mmCIF file of C-alpha atoms in Angstrom:
data_model
loop_
_atom_site.group_PDB
_atom_site.id
_atom_site.type_symbol
_atom_site.label_atom_id
_atom_site.label_comp_id
_atom_site.label_asym_id
_atom_site.label_seq_id
_atom_site.Cartn_x
_atom_site.Cartn_y
_atom_site.Cartn_z
ATOM 1 C CA MET A 1 111.947 162.026 212.696
ATOM 2 C CA ILE A 2 113.706 162.604 215.846
ATOM 3 C CA ASP A 3 115.826 159.455 215.597
ATOM 4 C CA LEU A 4 116.401 159.928 211.751
ATOM 5 C CA VAL A 5 117.442 163.637 211.705
ATOM 6 C CA VAL A 6 117.570 165.422 215.126
ATOM 7 C CA ILE A 7 119.679 163.003 217.043
ATOM 8 C CA PRO A 8 122.215 162.604 214.319
ATOM 9 C CA LEU A 9 122.402 166.435 213.671
ATOM 10 C CA LEU A 10 123.007 166.873 217.504
ATOM 11 C CA LYS A 11 125.683 164.126 217.435
ATOM 12 C CA ILE A 12 127.315 166.115 214.518
ATOM 13 C CA VAL A 13 127.327 169.254 216.088
ATOM 14 C CA PHE A 14 128.460 167.812 219.320
ATOM 15 C CA VAL A 15 131.218 166.255 217.963
ATOM 16 C CA LEU A 16 132.362 169.027 215.637
ATOM 17 C CA THR A 17 132.426 171.554 218.474
ATOM 18 C CA GLY A 18 134.276 168.880 220.770
ATOM 19 C CA VAL A 19 136.984 168.576 218.009
ATOM 20 C CA LEU A 20 137.430 172.153 217.643
ATOM 21 C CA ILE A 21 137.531 173.306 221.226
ATOM 22 C CA THR A 22 139.955 170.345 221.611
ATOM 23 C CA VAL A 23 142.395 171.644 218.940
ATOM 24 C CA MET A 24 142.418 175.270 220.247
ATOM 25 C CA TYR A 25 143.479 173.611 223.642
ATOM 26 C CA LEU A 26 145.843 170.965 222.136
ATOM 27 C CA VAL A 27 147.745 173.654 220.448
ATOM 28 C CA LEU A 28 148.286 175.371 224.225
ATOM 29 C CA LEU A 29 148.940 171.868 225.571
ATOM 30 C CA GLU A 30 151.598 171.509 223.072
ATOM 31 C CA ARG A 31 153.181 174.831 223.753
ATOM 32 C CA LYS A 32 153.230 174.196 227.505
ATOM 33 C CA VAL A 33 154.447 170.541 227.437
ATOM 34 C CA GLN A 34 157.497 171.630 225.223
ATOM 35 C CA ALA A 35 158.086 174.619 227.447
ATOM 36 C CA TRP A 36 158.307 172.367 230.603
ATOM 37 C CA ILE A 37 160.226 169.708 228.924
ATOM 38 C CA GLN A 38 162.920 172.887 228.020
ATOM 39 C CA SER A 39 162.527 174.304 231.401
ATOM 40 C CA ARG A 40 160.360 177.293 230.159
ATOM 41 C CA LEU A 41 157.024 178.538 231.506
ATOM 42 C CA GLY A 42 155.435 178.609 227.899
ATOM 43 C CA PRO A 43 152.352 181.076 227.395
ATOM 44 C CA MET A 44 151.399 183.022 230.618
ATOM 45 C CA ARG A 45 150.201 186.554 229.909
ATOM 46 C CA VAL A 46 146.511 185.865 228.516
ATOM 47 C CA GLY A 47 144.498 184.606 231.363
ATOM 48 C CA PRO A 48 145.631 182.732 234.417
ATOM 49 C CA HIS A 49 148.743 180.780 233.532
ATOM 50 C CA GLY A 50 147.993 181.539 229.887
ATOM 51 C CA ILE A 51 144.739 179.455 229.656
ATOM 52 C CA LEU A 52 142.892 182.011 227.326
ATOM 53 C CA GLN A 53 145.873 182.040 224.766
ATOM 54 C CA PRO A 54 144.033 179.730 222.483
ATOM 55 C CA VAL A 55 141.145 182.501 222.523
ATOM 56 C CA ALA A 56 143.636 185.275 221.468
ATOM 57 C CA ASP A 57 145.231 183.146 218.811
ATOM 58 C CA VAL A 58 141.794 182.546 217.239
ATOM 59 C CA LEU A 59 141.021 186.293 217.283
ATOM 60 C CA LYS A 60 144.481 186.974 215.701
ATOM 61 C CA LEU A 61 143.778 184.567 212.786
ATOM 62 C CA PHE A 62 140.295 186.136 212.284
ATOM 63 C CA ILE A 63 141.712 189.393 211.932
ATOM 64 C CA LYS A 64 144.860 188.805 210.402
ATOM 65 C CA GLU A 65 145.096 189.923 206.771
ATOM 66 C CA ASP A 66 144.495 187.270 204.336
ATOM 67 C CA ILE A 67 147.028 187.756 201.044
ATOM 68 C CA THR A 68 146.426 186.180 198.209
ATOM 69 C CA PRO A 69 149.578 186.203 195.893
ATOM 70 C CA VAL A 70 149.293 187.706 192.284
ATOM 71 C CA ARG A 71 150.229 184.556 190.355
ATOM 72 C CA VAL A 72 148.443 181.942 192.142
ATOM 73 C CA ASP A 73 145.790 179.537 190.667
ATOM 74 C CA ARG A 74 142.810 181.366 192.903
ATOM 75 C CA ALA A 75 140.234 178.768 192.614
ATOM 76 C CA VAL A 76 142.708 175.814 193.472
ATOM 77 C CA TYR A 77 144.666 178.007 195.861
ATOM 78 C CA THR A 78 141.224 178.597 198.057
ATOM 79 C CA ALA A 79 140.065 175.068 197.503
ATOM 80 C CA ALA A 80 143.267 173.407 198.679
ATOM 81 C CA PRO A 81 142.713 174.056 202.600
ATOM 82 C CA ILE A 82 139.000 173.041 202.584
ATOM 83 C CA ILE A 83 140.179 169.731 200.911
ATOM 84 C CA VAL A 84 142.517 169.116 203.695
ATOM 85 C CA LEU A 85 140.421 169.875 206.400
ATOM 86 C CA VAL A 86 137.060 168.113 205.405
ATOM 87 C CA PRO A 87 138.376 164.930 205.236
ATOM 88 C CA SER A 88 139.877 165.043 208.766
ATOM 89 C CA LEU A 89 136.562 165.978 210.077
ATOM 90 C CA ILE A 90 134.400 163.652 208.558
ATOM 91 C CA ALA A 91 136.498 160.639 209.505
ATOM 92 C CA PHE A 92 134.806 161.017 213.294
ATOM 93 C CA ALA A 93 131.354 159.890 211.530
ATOM 94 C CA VAL A 94 132.422 156.253 211.979
ATOM 95 C CA ILE A 95 134.417 156.329 215.169
ATOM 96 C CA PRO A 96 132.702 155.219 218.434
ATOM 97 C CA PHE A 97 133.229 157.433 221.385
ATOM 98 C CA GLY A 98 131.467 154.934 224.108
ATOM 99 C CA GLY A 99 128.820 152.479 224.443
ATOM 100 C CA PRO A 100 124.978 153.231 224.427
ATOM 101 C CA VAL A 101 123.826 155.513 226.969
ATOM 102 C CA THR A 102 120.172 156.294 228.238
ATOM 103 C CA LEU A 103 118.880 159.938 228.145
ATOM 104 C CA PHE A 104 115.604 161.180 228.237
ATOM 105 C CA GLY A 105 113.964 157.730 227.825
ATOM 106 C CA ARG A 106 115.997 157.101 224.771
ATOM 107 C CA THR A 107 118.967 154.819 224.017
ATOM 108 C CA ILE A 108 121.518 156.726 222.323
ATOM 109 C CA ASP A 109 124.635 155.350 220.514
ATOM 110 C CA LEU A 110 127.770 157.464 221.026
ATOM 111 C CA HIS A 111 128.707 157.410 217.355
ATOM 112 C CA ILE A 112 127.338 159.142 214.302
ATOM 113 C CA ALA A 113 127.338 156.116 212.129
ATOM 114 C CA ASP A 114 128.080 152.494 212.458
ATOM 115 C CA ILE A 115 128.805 150.986 208.936
ATOM 116 C CA ASN A 116 130.080 147.574 208.475
ATOM 117 C CA VAL A 117 133.059 149.046 206.481
ATOM 118 C CA GLY A 118 134.148 151.816 208.926
ATOM 119 C CA LEU A 119 137.746 150.985 209.213
ATOM 120 C CA LEU A 120 137.833 150.988 205.231
ATOM 121 C CA TYR A 121 135.860 154.442 205.449
ATOM 122 C CA VAL A 122 138.431 156.030 207.775
ATOM 123 C CA VAL A 123 141.389 154.525 205.289
ATOM 124 C CA ALA A 124 139.619 156.180 202.239
ATOM 125 C CA VAL A 125 138.672 159.282 203.708
ATOM 126 C CA ALA A 126 142.301 160.092 205.310
ATOM 127 C CA SER A 127 143.944 159.638 202.182
ATOM 128 C CA ILE A 128 141.915 162.426 200.341
ATOM 129 C CA GLY A 129 143.778 165.101 202.518
ATOM 130 C CA VAL A 130 147.107 164.619 200.564
ATOM 131 C CA TYR A 131 145.286 165.712 197.417
ATOM 132 C CA GLY A 132 145.016 169.275 199.019
ATOM 133 C CA ILE A 133 148.122 169.563 200.095
ATOM 134 C CA ILE A 134 149.560 168.804 196.535
ATOM 135 C CA LEU A 135 147.173 171.235 195.417
ATOM 136 C CA GLY A 136 148.047 173.985 197.718
ATOM 137 C CA GLY A 137 151.709 173.486 197.002
ATOM 138 C CA TRP A 138 151.089 173.731 193.080
ATOM 139 C CA ALA A 139 148.470 176.439 193.160
ATOM 140 C CA SER A 140 150.979 178.665 194.891
ATOM 141 C CA ASN A 141 153.090 178.957 192.278
ATOM 142 C CA SER A 142 156.334 179.381 194.476
ATOM 143 C CA LYS A 143 159.107 176.711 194.612
ATOM 144 C CA TYR A 144 159.231 175.914 198.121
ATOM 145 C CA PRO A 145 155.409 175.197 198.727
ATOM 146 C CA LEU A 146 155.957 172.979 195.469
ATOM 147 C CA LEU A 147 158.857 171.257 196.920
ATOM 148 C CA GLY A 148 156.902 170.962 200.217
ATOM 149 C CA ALA A 149 153.904 169.575 198.507
ATOM 150 C CA LEU A 150 155.850 166.916 196.502
ATOM 151 C CA ARG A 151 157.788 165.900 199.997
ATOM 152 C CA SER A 152 154.363 165.584 201.767
ATOM 153 C CA SER A 153 152.732 163.334 199.026
ATOM 154 C CA ALA A 154 155.549 161.278 198.867
ATOM 155 C CA GLN A 155 155.734 160.683 202.531
ATOM 156 C CA LEU A 156 152.181 160.233 203.070
ATOM 157 C CA ILE A 157 151.776 157.592 200.281
ATOM 158 C CA SER A 158 154.536 155.825 201.601
ATOM 159 C CA TYR A 159 153.375 155.516 205.085
ATOM 160 C CA GLU A 160 149.914 154.968 204.053
ATOM 161 C CA VAL A 161 150.961 151.800 202.402
ATOM 162 C CA ALA A 162 152.588 150.396 205.911
ATOM 163 C CA ALA A 163 149.711 151.616 208.099
ATOM 164 C CA THR A 164 146.909 150.002 205.645
ATOM 165 C CA MET A 165 148.864 146.632 205.861
ATOM 166 C CA THR A 166 148.724 146.824 209.739
ATOM 167 C CA LEU A 167 145.243 147.467 209.632
ATOM 168 C CA VAL A 168 144.717 144.269 207.645
ATOM 169 C CA SER A 169 146.317 142.262 210.470
ATOM 170 C CA VAL A 170 143.869 143.755 212.747
ATOM 171 C CA ILE A 171 140.879 143.035 210.545
ATOM 172 C CA VAL A 172 142.100 139.391 210.165
ATOM 173 C CA THR A 173 141.921 139.045 213.933
ATOM 174 C CA ALA A 174 138.946 140.689 214.592
ATOM 175 C CA GLY A 175 136.933 139.299 211.738
ATOM 176 C CA THR A 176 135.196 142.822 210.984
ATOM 177 C CA LEU A 177 135.543 146.125 209.264
ATOM 178 C CA SER A 178 133.209 147.892 211.812
ATOM 179 C CA MET A 179 134.614 149.938 214.149
ATOM 180 C CA THR A 180 132.247 148.935 216.979
ATOM 181 C CA GLY A 181 132.633 145.443 216.216
ATOM 182 C CA LEU A 182 136.313 146.063 216.409
ATOM 183 C CA VAL A 183 135.680 146.998 220.011
ATOM 184 C CA LYS A 184 133.277 144.349 220.716
ATOM 185 C CA ALA A 185 135.919 141.657 219.330
ATOM 186 C CA GLN A 186 138.205 143.043 221.962
ATOM 187 C CA LEU A 187 135.619 142.428 224.561
ATOM 188 C CA ASP A 188 135.088 138.814 223.293
ATOM 189 C CA ALA A 189 138.487 137.846 223.177
ATOM 190 C CA GLY A 190 138.786 139.323 226.981
ATOM 191 C CA VAL A 191 142.202 141.182 225.874
ATOM 192 C CA TRP A 192 143.081 144.169 224.041
ATOM 193 C CA PHE A 193 144.602 143.830 220.194
ATOM 194 C CA VAL A 194 147.687 145.354 221.616
ATOM 195 C CA PHE A 195 148.853 142.409 223.140
ATOM 196 C CA ILE A 196 147.666 140.198 220.157
ATOM 197 C CA GLN A 197 149.102 142.504 217.458
ATOM 198 C CA PRO A 198 152.047 144.390 219.178
ATOM 199 C CA VAL A 199 153.927 144.497 215.965
ATOM 200 C CA ALA A 200 150.904 146.282 214.079
ATOM 201 C CA CYS A 201 150.539 148.708 216.934
ATOM 202 C CA VAL A 202 153.988 149.876 217.030
ATOM 203 C CA ILE A 203 154.085 150.234 213.070
ATOM 204 C CA PHE A 204 150.549 152.125 213.302
ATOM 205 C CA LEU A 205 152.150 154.498 215.831
ATOM 206 C CA ILE A 206 155.093 155.381 213.750
ATOM 207 C CA ALA A 207 153.211 155.494 210.388
ATOM 208 C CA SER A 208 150.718 157.785 212.271
ATOM 209 C CA LEU A 209 153.563 160.155 213.038
ATOM 210 C CA ALA A 210 154.323 160.343 209.435
ATOM 211 C CA GLU A 211 150.841 160.689 208.317
ATOM 212 C CA THR A 212 150.104 163.628 210.544
ATOM 213 C CA ASN A 213 153.180 165.388 209.477
ATOM 214 C CA ARG A 214 154.662 165.251 213.137
ATOM 215 C CA LEU A 215 158.282 165.138 214.296
ATOM 216 C CA PRO A 216 160.431 163.310 213.714
ATOM 217 C CA PHE A 217 158.838 162.972 210.183
ATOM 218 C CA ASP A 218 158.150 166.607 209.750
ATOM 219 C CA LEU A 219 159.815 167.075 206.828
ATOM 220 C CA PRO A 220 157.075 168.638 204.307
ATOM 221 C CA GLU A 221 157.141 171.354 207.010
ATOM 222 C CA ALA A 222 160.876 171.574 207.855
ATOM 223 C CA GLU A 223 161.219 175.230 208.669
ATOM 224 C CA ALA A 224 165.019 175.034 208.402
ATOM 225 C CA GLU A 225 164.796 174.024 204.535
ATOM 226 C CA LEU A 226 161.620 175.131 203.362
ATOM 227 C CA VAL A 227 160.671 177.857 205.202
ATOM 228 C CA ALA A 228 157.247 176.414 206.107
ATOM 229 C CA GLY A 229 156.626 174.037 203.449
ATOM 230 C CA PHE A 230 153.188 173.406 201.150
ATOM 231 C CA HIS A 231 151.529 176.500 203.132
ATOM 232 C CA THR A 232 154.395 178.871 202.675
ATOM 233 C CA GLU A 233 152.148 181.238 200.666
ATOM 234 C CA TYR A 234 148.924 181.308 202.767
ATOM 235 C CA SER A 235 148.106 183.564 205.444
ATOM 236 C CA GLY A 236 145.079 184.169 208.070
ATOM 237 C CA MET A 237 142.253 181.942 208.060
ATOM 238 C CA ARG A 238 143.314 179.734 205.245
ATOM 239 C CA PHE A 239 146.471 178.990 207.048
ATOM 240 C CA ALA A 240 144.205 178.486 210.229
ATOM 241 C CA LEU A 241 142.612 175.819 208.133
ATOM 242 C CA PHE A 242 145.548 173.615 207.355
ATOM 243 C CA PHE A 243 146.766 174.199 211.014
ATOM 244 C CA LEU A 244 143.240 172.985 212.175
ATOM 245 C CA ALA A 245 143.546 169.962 209.692
ATOM 246 C CA GLU A 246 147.033 168.688 211.284
ATOM 247 C CA TYR A 247 145.766 168.647 214.725
ATOM 248 C CA ALA A 248 142.281 167.258 213.818
ATOM 249 C CA ASN A 249 144.145 164.350 212.265
ATOM 250 C CA MET A 250 146.343 163.794 215.386
ATOM 251 C CA ILE A 251 142.757 163.362 217.213
ATOM 252 C CA VAL A 252 141.783 160.996 214.671
ATOM 253 C CA VAL A 253 144.506 158.697 214.523
ATOM 254 C CA SER A 254 144.717 158.812 218.282
ATOM 255 C CA SER A 255 141.159 157.647 218.289
ATOM 256 C CA VAL A 256 141.590 154.854 215.699
ATOM 257 C CA MET A 257 144.861 153.783 217.570
ATOM 258 C CA THR A 258 142.475 153.383 220.742
ATOM 259 C CA THR A 259 139.801 151.874 218.957
ATOM 260 C CA LEU A 260 142.132 149.224 217.141
ATOM 261 C CA PHE A 261 144.373 148.474 219.790
ATOM 262 C CA PHE A 262 143.217 149.595 223.417
ATOM 263 C CA GLY A 263 139.844 148.707 223.768
ATOM 264 C CA GLY A 264 137.983 151.652 222.611
ATOM 265 C CA TRP A 265 135.633 152.841 225.117
ATOM 266 C CA LEU A 266 136.207 149.532 227.047
ATOM 267 C CA ARG A 267 137.678 149.690 230.779
ATOM 268 C CA PRO A 268 141.024 147.918 231.384
ATOM 269 C CA PHE A 269 140.626 144.162 231.478
ATOM 270 C CA PRO A 270 136.991 144.302 231.065
ATOM 271 C CA ASN A 271 136.212 140.434 231.479
ATOM 272 C CA VAL A 272 137.843 140.896 235.100
ATOM 273 C CA ALA A 273 135.178 140.694 237.436
ATOM 274 C CA TRP A 274 136.998 142.009 240.517
ATOM 275 C CA LEU A 275 137.758 145.195 238.605
ATOM 276 C CA GLY A 276 133.812 145.804 238.201
ATOM 277 C CA PHE A 277 134.380 148.760 240.033
ATOM 278 C CA LEU A 278 135.730 150.723 237.188
ATOM 279 C CA ASP A 279 132.373 150.471 235.509
ATOM 280 C CA TRP A 280 131.250 153.488 237.489
ATOM 281 C CA VAL A 281 133.549 155.502 235.102
ATOM 282 C CA PRO A 282 131.360 156.501 231.919
ATOM 283 C CA THR A 283 132.631 154.596 228.768
ATOM 284 C CA TRP A 284 133.074 157.684 227.039
ATOM 285 C CA MET A 285 135.655 159.051 229.711
ATOM 286 C CA TRP A 286 137.778 155.638 229.194
ATOM 287 C CA PHE A 287 138.067 156.636 225.604
ATOM 288 C CA CYS A 288 138.826 160.139 226.094
ATOM 289 C CA LEU A 289 141.748 159.138 228.681
ATOM 290 C CA LYS A 290 143.010 156.567 226.149
ATOM 291 C CA THR A 291 142.761 159.195 223.174
ATOM 292 C CA PHE A 292 144.414 161.902 225.316
ATOM 293 C CA GLY A 293 147.465 159.520 226.293
ATOM 294 C CA PHE A 294 148.334 159.118 222.652
ATOM 295 C CA LEU A 295 147.989 163.026 221.867
ATOM 296 C CA TYR A 296 150.444 163.565 224.885
ATOM 297 C CA LEU A 297 152.562 160.852 223.299
ATOM 298 C CA PHE A 298 152.828 162.920 220.052
ATOM 299 C CA LEU A 299 153.637 166.028 221.765
ATOM 300 C CA TRP A 300 156.348 164.549 223.994
ATOM 301 C CA ILE A 301 158.022 163.015 220.975
ATOM 302 C CA ARG A 302 157.995 166.366 219.216
ATOM 303 C CA ALA A 303 159.840 167.840 221.980
ATOM 304 C CA THR A 304 162.414 164.892 222.490
ATOM 305 C CA PHE A 305 163.286 163.548 219.058
ATOM 306 C CA PRO A 306 165.098 164.993 216.229
ATOM 307 C CA ARG A 307 164.247 165.095 212.811
ATOM 308 C CA TYR A 308 164.990 162.572 210.243
ATOM 309 C CA ARG A 309 166.703 163.332 206.670
ATOM 310 C CA TYR A 310 164.398 162.660 204.119
ATOM 311 C CA ASP A 311 166.327 159.880 202.822
ATOM 312 C CA GLN A 312 166.151 158.092 206.054
ATOM 313 C CA LEU A 313 162.458 158.956 206.308
ATOM 314 C CA MET A 314 161.863 157.064 202.987
ATOM 315 C CA ARG A 315 164.286 154.249 203.699
ATOM 316 C CA ILE A 316 162.184 153.529 207.290
ATOM 317 C CA GLY A 317 159.057 153.480 205.479
ATOM 318 C CA TRP A 318 159.816 151.332 202.278
ATOM 319 C CA LYS A 319 162.393 148.915 203.513
ATOM 320 C CA VAL A 320 161.552 148.533 207.347
ATOM 321 C CA LEU A 321 157.963 149.250 208.314
ATOM 322 C CA LEU A 322 156.199 147.836 204.982
ATOM 323 C CA PRO A 323 158.384 144.217 205.047
ATOM 324 C CA LEU A 324 157.371 144.141 208.763
ATOM 325 C CA ALA A 325 153.936 144.940 207.982
ATOM 326 C CA ILE A 326 153.551 142.334 205.295
ATOM 327 C CA ALA A 327 155.440 139.981 207.503
ATOM 328 C CA ASN A 328 152.873 140.564 210.279
ATOM 329 C CA VAL A 329 150.022 140.160 207.991
ATOM 330 C CA VAL A 330 151.158 136.567 206.635
ATOM 331 C CA VAL A 331 151.946 135.364 210.407
ATOM 332 C CA SER A 332 148.054 136.649 211.363
ATOM 333 C CA GLY A 333 146.670 135.031 208.539
ATOM 334 C CA ALA A 334 148.557 131.598 209.504
ATOM 335 C CA ILE A 335 147.662 132.044 212.922
ATOM 336 C CA LYS A 336 144.107 132.459 212.349
ATOM 337 C CA VAL A 337 143.904 129.301 209.916
ATOM 338 C CA LEU A 338 145.649 127.205 212.289
ATOM 339 C CA PHE A 339 143.994 128.000 215.653
#
């Protein structure tokens, strides 16, 4: 009973709570990072150095009037933010956050579920979110949200193809679809897959920026052109759900990036004996540090890169990243067969 029900429920509560708190302070960190890069201070008024700004933001969104336009499709309009948010949260079910730990005499695996098609599960779940974006833009019964939704659907589908092809290269190298198995494959190889699959790593990083609608690929939300894109007509907590889903997706892709290419919870050079003192750092902390590194990279890129035009965005996806990803799969397969 405890192993089948209580422990999995506690893991789910812990993961969801951690994700929500991380999203709150990731927003604050983004505002601070952009301010520092632009020689500003960022939020400073709520709490010491603005540390309580996320609490103020949450309270504001809770009490903000939630307006529903008159001619929207109410059922679809209400369901769209949920359809976007839920996939970004349930994707965490198969992500391993660390190695096994012993707690109160029990060995506990730091993942909610370890299925043999974990990577396929993440890809499948992540692809559902685009439906919420399309439905939200269409149900709003307004031109700007519809244009933003069409842009977003074209962008996500285009870059999902390239991202998925890079995952095939990793699967060929590791010989498994299990997220835990991918970490163990890097341990057995004695090297992180970023050194074996550098092209796949770069392609996946670029595709992840487009998948999460982040600069320089935030065309679906281009304020200068579409006001705010597919969620123009949303306010209050329904807008907050879209916002939460975007940042949760950033954490998902950063976690997947860490697991696929940077050894997951493994310390640097896990097979080098003289670095054994690094084992004193808990495995979950290594995972969190690597994931935070990618999240910081996302924030840094947003503050420094200009936005692409839409035709440039699509050209990069179909004419550059996809051919490179396919070529990388062919080369990876040939190397696997020959060696």
